[in-house]
Short mmCIF file of C-alpha atoms and ligand atoms in Angstrom, two decimals:
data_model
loop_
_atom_site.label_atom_id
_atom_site.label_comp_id
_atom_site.label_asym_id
_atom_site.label_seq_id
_atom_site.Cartn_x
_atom_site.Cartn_y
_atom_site.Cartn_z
CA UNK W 126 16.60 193.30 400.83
CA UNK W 127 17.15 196.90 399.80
CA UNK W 128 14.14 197.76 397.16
CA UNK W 129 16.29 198.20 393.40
CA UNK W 130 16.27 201.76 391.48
CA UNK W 131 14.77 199.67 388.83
CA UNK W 132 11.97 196.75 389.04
CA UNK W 133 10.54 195.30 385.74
CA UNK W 134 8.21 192.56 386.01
CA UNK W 135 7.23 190.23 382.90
CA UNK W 136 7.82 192.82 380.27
CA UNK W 137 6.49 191.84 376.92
CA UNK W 138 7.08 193.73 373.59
CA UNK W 139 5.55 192.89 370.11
CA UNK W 140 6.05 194.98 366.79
CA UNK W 141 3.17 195.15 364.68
CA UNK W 142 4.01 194.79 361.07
CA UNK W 143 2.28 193.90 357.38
CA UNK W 144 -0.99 193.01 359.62
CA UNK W 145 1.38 190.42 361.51
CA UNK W 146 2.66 191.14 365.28
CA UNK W 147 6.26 189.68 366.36
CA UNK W 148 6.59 189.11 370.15
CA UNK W 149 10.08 190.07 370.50
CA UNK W 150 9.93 190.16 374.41
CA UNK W 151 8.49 187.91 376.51
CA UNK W 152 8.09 187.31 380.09
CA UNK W 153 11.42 189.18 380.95
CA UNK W 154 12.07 190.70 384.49
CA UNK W 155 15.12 192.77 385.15
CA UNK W 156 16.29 194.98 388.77
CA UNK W 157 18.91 197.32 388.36
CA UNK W 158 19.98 198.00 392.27
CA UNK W 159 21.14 201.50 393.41
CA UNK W 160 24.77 201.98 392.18
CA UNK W 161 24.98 198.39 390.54
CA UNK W 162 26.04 198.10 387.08
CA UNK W 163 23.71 195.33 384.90
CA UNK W 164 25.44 194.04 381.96
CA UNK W 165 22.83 193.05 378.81
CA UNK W 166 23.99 190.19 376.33
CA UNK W 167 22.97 188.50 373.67
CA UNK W 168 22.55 188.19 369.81
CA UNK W 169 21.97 190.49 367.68
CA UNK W 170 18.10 190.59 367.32
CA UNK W 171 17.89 189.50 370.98
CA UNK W 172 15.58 192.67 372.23
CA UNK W 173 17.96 194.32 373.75
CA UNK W 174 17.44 197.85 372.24
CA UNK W 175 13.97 197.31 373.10
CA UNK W 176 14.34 196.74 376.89
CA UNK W 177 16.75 199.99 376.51
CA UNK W 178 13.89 201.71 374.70
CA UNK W 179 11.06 200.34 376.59
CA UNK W 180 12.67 202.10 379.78
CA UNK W 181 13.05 205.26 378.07
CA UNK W 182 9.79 205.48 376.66
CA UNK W 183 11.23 205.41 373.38
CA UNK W 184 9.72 202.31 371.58
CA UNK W 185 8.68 202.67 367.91
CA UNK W 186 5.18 203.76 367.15
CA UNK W 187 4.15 199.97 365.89
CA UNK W 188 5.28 198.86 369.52
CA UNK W 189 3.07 197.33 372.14
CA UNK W 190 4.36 196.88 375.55
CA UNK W 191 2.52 194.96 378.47
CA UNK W 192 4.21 194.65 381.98
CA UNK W 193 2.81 193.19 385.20
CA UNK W 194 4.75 195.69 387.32
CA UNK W 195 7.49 198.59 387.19
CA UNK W 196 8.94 200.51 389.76
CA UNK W 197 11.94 203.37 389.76
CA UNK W 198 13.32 204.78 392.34
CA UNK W 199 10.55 203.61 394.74
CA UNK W 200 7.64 204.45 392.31
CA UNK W 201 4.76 202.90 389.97
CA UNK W 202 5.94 203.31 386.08
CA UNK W 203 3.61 202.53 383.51
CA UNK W 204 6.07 201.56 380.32
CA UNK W 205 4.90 203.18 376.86
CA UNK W 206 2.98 206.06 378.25
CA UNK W 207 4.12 209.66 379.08
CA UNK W 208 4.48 208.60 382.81
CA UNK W 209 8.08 206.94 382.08
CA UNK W 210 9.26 209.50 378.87
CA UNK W 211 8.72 212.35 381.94
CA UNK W 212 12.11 210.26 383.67
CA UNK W 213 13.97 211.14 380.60
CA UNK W 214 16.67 213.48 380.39
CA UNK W 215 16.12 213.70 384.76
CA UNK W 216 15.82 210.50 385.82
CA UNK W 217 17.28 208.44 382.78
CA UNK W 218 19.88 209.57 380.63
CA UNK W 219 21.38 207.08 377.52
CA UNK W 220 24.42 206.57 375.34
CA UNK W 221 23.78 205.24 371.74
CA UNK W 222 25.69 203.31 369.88
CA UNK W 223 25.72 205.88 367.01
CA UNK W 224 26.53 209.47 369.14
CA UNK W 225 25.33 211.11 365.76
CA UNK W 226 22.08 209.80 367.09
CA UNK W 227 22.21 212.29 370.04
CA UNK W 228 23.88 215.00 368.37
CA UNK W 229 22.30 217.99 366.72
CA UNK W 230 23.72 218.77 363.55
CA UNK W 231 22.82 223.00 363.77
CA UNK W 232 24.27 223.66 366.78
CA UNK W 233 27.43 224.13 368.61
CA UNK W 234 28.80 221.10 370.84
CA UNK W 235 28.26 223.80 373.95
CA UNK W 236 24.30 224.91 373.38
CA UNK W 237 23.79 221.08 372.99
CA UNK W 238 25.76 220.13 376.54
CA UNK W 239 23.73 223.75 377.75
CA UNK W 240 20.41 222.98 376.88
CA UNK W 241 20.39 218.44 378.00
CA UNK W 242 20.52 220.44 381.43
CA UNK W 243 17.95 222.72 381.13
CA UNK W 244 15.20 219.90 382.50
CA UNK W 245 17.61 219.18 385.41
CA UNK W 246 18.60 222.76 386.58
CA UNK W 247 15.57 225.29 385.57
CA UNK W 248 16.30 227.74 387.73
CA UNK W 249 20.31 227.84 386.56
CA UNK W 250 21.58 230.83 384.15
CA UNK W 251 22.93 229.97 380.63
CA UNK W 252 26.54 231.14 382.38
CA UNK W 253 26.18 228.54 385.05
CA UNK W 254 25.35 225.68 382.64
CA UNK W 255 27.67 226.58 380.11
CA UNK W 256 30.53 226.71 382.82
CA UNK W 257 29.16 223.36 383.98
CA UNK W 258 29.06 221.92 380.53
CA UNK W 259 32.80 222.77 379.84
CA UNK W 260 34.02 221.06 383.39
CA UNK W 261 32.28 218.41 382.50
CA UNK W 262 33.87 218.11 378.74
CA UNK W 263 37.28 218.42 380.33
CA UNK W 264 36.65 215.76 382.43
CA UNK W 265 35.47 213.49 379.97
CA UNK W 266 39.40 213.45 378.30
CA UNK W 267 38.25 216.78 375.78
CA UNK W 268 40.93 218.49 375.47
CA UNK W 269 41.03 222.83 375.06
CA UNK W 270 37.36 222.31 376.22
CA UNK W 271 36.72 226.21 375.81
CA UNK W 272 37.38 226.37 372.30
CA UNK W 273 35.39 222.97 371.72
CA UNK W 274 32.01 224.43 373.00
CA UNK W 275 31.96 226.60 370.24
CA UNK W 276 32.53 223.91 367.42
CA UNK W 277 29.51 221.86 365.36
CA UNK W 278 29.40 218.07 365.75
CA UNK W 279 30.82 217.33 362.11
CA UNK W 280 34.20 219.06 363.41
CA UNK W 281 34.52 216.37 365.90
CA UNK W 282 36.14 212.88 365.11
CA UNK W 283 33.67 209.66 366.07
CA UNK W 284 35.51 209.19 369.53
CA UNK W 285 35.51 213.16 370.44
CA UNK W 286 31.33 212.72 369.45
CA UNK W 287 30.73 209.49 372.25
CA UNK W 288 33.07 211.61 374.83
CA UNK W 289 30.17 214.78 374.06
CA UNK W 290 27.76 212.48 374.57
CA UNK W 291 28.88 210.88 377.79
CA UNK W 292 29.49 214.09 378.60
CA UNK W 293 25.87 214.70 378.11
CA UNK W 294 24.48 212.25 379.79
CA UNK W 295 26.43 212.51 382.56
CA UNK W 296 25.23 216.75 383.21
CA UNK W 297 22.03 216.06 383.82
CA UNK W 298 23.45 213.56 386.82
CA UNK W 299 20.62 210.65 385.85
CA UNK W 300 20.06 207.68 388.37
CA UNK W 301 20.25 205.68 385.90
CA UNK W 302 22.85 205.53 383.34
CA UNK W 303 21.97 203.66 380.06
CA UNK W 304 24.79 202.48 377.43
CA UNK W 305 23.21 200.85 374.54
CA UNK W 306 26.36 199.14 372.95
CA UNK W 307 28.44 202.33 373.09
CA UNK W 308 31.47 201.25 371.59
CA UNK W 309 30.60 199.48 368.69
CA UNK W 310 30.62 201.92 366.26
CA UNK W 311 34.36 203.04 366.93
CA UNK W 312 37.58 201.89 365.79
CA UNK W 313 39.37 199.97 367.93
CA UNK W 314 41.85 202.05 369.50
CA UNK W 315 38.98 204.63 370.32
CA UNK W 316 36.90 201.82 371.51
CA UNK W 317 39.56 200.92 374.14
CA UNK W 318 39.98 204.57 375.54
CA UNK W 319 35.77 204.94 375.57
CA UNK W 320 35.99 201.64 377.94
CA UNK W 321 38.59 202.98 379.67
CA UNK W 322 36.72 206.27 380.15
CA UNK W 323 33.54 204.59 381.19
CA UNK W 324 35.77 202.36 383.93
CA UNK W 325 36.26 206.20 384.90
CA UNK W 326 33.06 206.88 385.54
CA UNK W 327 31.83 203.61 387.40
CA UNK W 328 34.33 203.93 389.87
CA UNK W 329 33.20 207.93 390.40
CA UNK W 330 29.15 208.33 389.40
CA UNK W 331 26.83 206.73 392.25
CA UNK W 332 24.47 206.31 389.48
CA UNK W 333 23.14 202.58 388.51
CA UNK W 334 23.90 201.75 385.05
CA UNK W 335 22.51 199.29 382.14
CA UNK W 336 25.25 198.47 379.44
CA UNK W 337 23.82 196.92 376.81
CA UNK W 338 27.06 194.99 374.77
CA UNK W 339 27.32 192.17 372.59
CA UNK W 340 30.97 191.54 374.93
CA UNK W 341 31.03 189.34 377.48
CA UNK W 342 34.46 190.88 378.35
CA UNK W 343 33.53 194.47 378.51
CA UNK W 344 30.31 193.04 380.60
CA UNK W 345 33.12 191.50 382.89
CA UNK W 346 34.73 194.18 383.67
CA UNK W 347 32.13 197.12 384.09
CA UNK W 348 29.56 195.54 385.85
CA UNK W 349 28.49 193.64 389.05
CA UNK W 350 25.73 191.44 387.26
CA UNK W 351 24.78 190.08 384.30
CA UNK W 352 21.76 189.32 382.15
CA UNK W 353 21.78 187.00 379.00
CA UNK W 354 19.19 187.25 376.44
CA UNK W 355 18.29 184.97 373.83
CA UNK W 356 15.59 185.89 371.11
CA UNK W 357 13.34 187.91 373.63
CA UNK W 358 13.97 185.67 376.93
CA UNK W 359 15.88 185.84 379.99
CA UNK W 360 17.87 182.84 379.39
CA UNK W 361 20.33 183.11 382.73
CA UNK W 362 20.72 186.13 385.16
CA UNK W 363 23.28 186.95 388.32
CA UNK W 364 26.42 188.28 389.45
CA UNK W 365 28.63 188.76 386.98
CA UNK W 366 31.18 186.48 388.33
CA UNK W 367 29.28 184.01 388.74
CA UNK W 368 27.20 184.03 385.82
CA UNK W 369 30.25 183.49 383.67
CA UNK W 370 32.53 181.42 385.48
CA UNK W 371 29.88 178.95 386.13
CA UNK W 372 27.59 179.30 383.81
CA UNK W 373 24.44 176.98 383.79
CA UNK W 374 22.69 178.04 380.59
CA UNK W 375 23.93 176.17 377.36
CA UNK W 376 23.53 178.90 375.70
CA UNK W 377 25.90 181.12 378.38
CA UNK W 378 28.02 178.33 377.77
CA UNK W 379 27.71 178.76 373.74
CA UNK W 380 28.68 182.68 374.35
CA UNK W 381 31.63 182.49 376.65
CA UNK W 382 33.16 179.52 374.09
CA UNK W 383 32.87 182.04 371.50
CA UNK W 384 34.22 184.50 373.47
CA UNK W 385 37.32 182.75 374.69
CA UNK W 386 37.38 184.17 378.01
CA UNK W 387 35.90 187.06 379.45
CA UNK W 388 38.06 187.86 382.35
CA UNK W 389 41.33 188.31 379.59
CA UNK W 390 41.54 192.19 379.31
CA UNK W 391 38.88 193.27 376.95
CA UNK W 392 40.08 193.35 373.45
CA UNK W 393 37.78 194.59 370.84
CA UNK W 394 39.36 193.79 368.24
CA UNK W 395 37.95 189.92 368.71
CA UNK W 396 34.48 188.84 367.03
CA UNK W 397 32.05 187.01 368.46
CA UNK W 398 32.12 183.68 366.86
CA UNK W 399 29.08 181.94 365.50
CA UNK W 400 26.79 179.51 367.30
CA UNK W 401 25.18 176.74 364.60
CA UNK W 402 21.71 177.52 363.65
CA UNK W 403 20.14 180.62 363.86
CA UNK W 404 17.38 182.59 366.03
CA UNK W 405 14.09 180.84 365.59
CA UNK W 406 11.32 182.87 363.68
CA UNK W 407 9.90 185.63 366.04
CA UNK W 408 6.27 185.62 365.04
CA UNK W 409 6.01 181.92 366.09
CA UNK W 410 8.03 181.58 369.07
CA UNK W 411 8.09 177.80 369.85
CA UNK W 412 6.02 176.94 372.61
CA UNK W 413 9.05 174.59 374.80
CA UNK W 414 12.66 176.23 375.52
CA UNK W 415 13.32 178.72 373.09
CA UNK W 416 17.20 177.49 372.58
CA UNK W 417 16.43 174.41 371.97
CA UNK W 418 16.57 174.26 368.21
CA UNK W 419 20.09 175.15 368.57
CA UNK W 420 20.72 173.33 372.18
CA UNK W 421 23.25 170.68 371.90
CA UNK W 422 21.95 169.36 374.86
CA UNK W 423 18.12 169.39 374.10
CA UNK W 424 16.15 166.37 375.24
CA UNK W 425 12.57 166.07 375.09
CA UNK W 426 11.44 167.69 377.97
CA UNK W 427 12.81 171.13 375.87
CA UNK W 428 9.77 170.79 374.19
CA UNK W 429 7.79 171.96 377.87
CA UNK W 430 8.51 175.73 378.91
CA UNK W 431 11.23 176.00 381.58
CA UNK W 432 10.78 177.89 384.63
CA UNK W 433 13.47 179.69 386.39
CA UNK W 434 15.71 178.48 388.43
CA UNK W 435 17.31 180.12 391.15
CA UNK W 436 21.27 178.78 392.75
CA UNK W 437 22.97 180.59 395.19
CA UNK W 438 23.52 184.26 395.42
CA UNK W 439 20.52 185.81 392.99
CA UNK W 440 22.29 183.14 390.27
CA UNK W 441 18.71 182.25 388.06
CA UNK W 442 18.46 180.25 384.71
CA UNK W 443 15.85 178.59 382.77
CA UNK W 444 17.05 175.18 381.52
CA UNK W 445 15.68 172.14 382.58
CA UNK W 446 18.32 169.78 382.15
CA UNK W 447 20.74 171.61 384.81
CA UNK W 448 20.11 170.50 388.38
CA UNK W 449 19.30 173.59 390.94
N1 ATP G 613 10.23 199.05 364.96
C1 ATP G 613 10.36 197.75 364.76
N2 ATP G 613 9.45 197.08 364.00
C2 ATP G 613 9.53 195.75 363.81
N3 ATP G 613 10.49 194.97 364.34
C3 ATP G 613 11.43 195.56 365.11
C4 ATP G 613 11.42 196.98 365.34
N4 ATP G 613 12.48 197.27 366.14
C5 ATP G 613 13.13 196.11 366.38
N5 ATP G 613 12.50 195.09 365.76
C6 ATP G 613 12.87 193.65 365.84
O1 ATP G 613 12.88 193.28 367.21
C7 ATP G 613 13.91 192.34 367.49
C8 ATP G 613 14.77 192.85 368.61
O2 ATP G 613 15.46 194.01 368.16
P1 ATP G 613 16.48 194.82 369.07
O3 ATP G 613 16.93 195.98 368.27
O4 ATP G 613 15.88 195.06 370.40
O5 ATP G 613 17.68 193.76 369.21
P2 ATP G 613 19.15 193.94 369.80
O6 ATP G 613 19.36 192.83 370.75
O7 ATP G 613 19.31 195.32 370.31
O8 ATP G 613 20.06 193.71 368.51
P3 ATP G 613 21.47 194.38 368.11
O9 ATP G 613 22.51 193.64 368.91
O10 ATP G 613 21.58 194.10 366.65
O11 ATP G 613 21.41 195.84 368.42
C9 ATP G 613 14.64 192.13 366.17
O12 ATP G 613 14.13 190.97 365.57
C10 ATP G 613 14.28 193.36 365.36
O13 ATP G 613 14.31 193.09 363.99
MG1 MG G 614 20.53 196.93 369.76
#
């Protein structure tokens, strides 16, 4: 098998807080394949951000980070040190959920899409970039791109400001494309033209991508496979289809019910309904199958760890009550 862009093995975050540390990873290995698009799901609180940030070399300052093993793009990483920030703005490029988050208030739209490249292309004149940056505006949907580049953020409405930022990301032509729930903060007739936008790109960019969504839907239809958190853990992992049309995780099972079904066209407009219970206490993660609390299937051997199991076609879940 091919060796993936991206190889993390047993990643493990904690946040140190008030003298107490919260493991908010554990054990969690994810491959991101050249020009395959991972979907990331789960909870609120589920650690996704952190995998996102962990990548990026972007975890808070109380973070600690332990991994057995990371690779990109056919090298060693070493998560939380300078070695993986260096990928940044090169390598690895990101779209928050807030694009005020990426955005400088003090300067024009076009010195901001001018200067992400800088890292990329040193030896290119401002000229060059600039004339880049404005193709690259048009072609994410802005419209009178010329006059644009000369505007602030604040004279932008909250779509026009995720289009800059894809915009942004995409200039400094990453390998590896990172969308931490990128919609979310938009209405939802923006929303639906952002998806549409990033369909756009998936079909175009040869980069790999990691969307990070709360949507099973908008997982369905922008990427190849699919990994579901639950309070830190890999709970079930594999190709998208078959991840969630045969799910063997309850908890998979909990999220598509809520969801209604993932392969309708993607309507944000829909919550995510509740599953009972809530996500067990971080800084004393139960020592058995971390669902079980809210498993309506648990049965005393939840109380043991599960190990993964792997059905057909890079399909893996850790239950222990579904049969391999
Ligand atoms: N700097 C921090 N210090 C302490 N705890 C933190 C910190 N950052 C995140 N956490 C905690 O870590 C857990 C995982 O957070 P994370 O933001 O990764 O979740 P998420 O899956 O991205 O959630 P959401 O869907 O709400 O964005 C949560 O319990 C959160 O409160
Ligand atoms: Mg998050």
């Amino acid at each position: 098998m091919k060796t993936p862009l991206l190889s993390i093995d047993n990643l493990g975050v904690s946040y140190r807080a008030g003298g107490q540390s919260t493991h908010v990873l554990d054990g969690v290995d994810l491959e991101i394949g050249y020009g395959q698009s991972v979907g990331l799901v789960g909870e609120s609180g589920s650690g996704k951000s952190t995998i996102a940030f962990a990548i990026l070399g972007l975890l808070a300052e109380n973070a600690e980070v332990s991994a057995d093993r990371v690779t990109f793009d056919g090298l060693e990483q070493r998560l939380g040190t300078a070695d993986i920030a260096r990928l940044r703005g090169a390598d690895v490029a990101m779209i928050f959920q807030d694009p005020m988050t990426a955005l400088n208030p003090m300067f024009t739209i076009g010195t901001q899409l001018v200067d992400v490249q800088r890292r990329r292309f040193p030896r290119e004149d401002r000229q060059a970039l600039w004339a880049r940056a404005e193709a690259m505006l048009t072609d994410v949907g802005v419209q009178d791109a010329a006059q644009r580049m000369k505007r602030y953020p604040h004279e932008f409405s909250g779509g026009m400001r995720q289009r800059v930022v894809i915009a942004m990301a995409l200039l400094v032509e990453p390998k590896l494309l990172i969308a931490d729930e990128p919609t979310t903060a938009l209405d939802a007739t923006v929303e639906a033209q952002v998806v549409e936008m990033l369909h756009r790109l998936r079909r175009r960019t040869s980069a790999s991508m990691l969307v990070v969504s709360h949507s099973l839907g908008l997982i369905a239809e922008l990427c190849n496979s699919v990994v579901v958190m639950y309070a830190g853990t890999v709970v079930e992992s594999g190709p998208v289809d078959r991840v969630l049309r045969q799910p063997r995780h309850p908890y998979t099972r909990a999220l598509l019910a809520c969801e209604i079904d993932p392969y309708v066209p993607f309507d944000p407009s829909k919550d995510l309904a509740t599953i009972a219970g809530s996500v067990p206490d971080l800084s004393h993660r139960p020592p058995g199958c971390i669902f079980a609390a809210r498993c309506a299937s648990r049965h005393e051997l939840c109380l043991g760890k599960p190990r993964t199991k792997r059905a057909e076609g890079g399909h893996a879940y850790r239950c222990w009550l579904e049969a391999a």
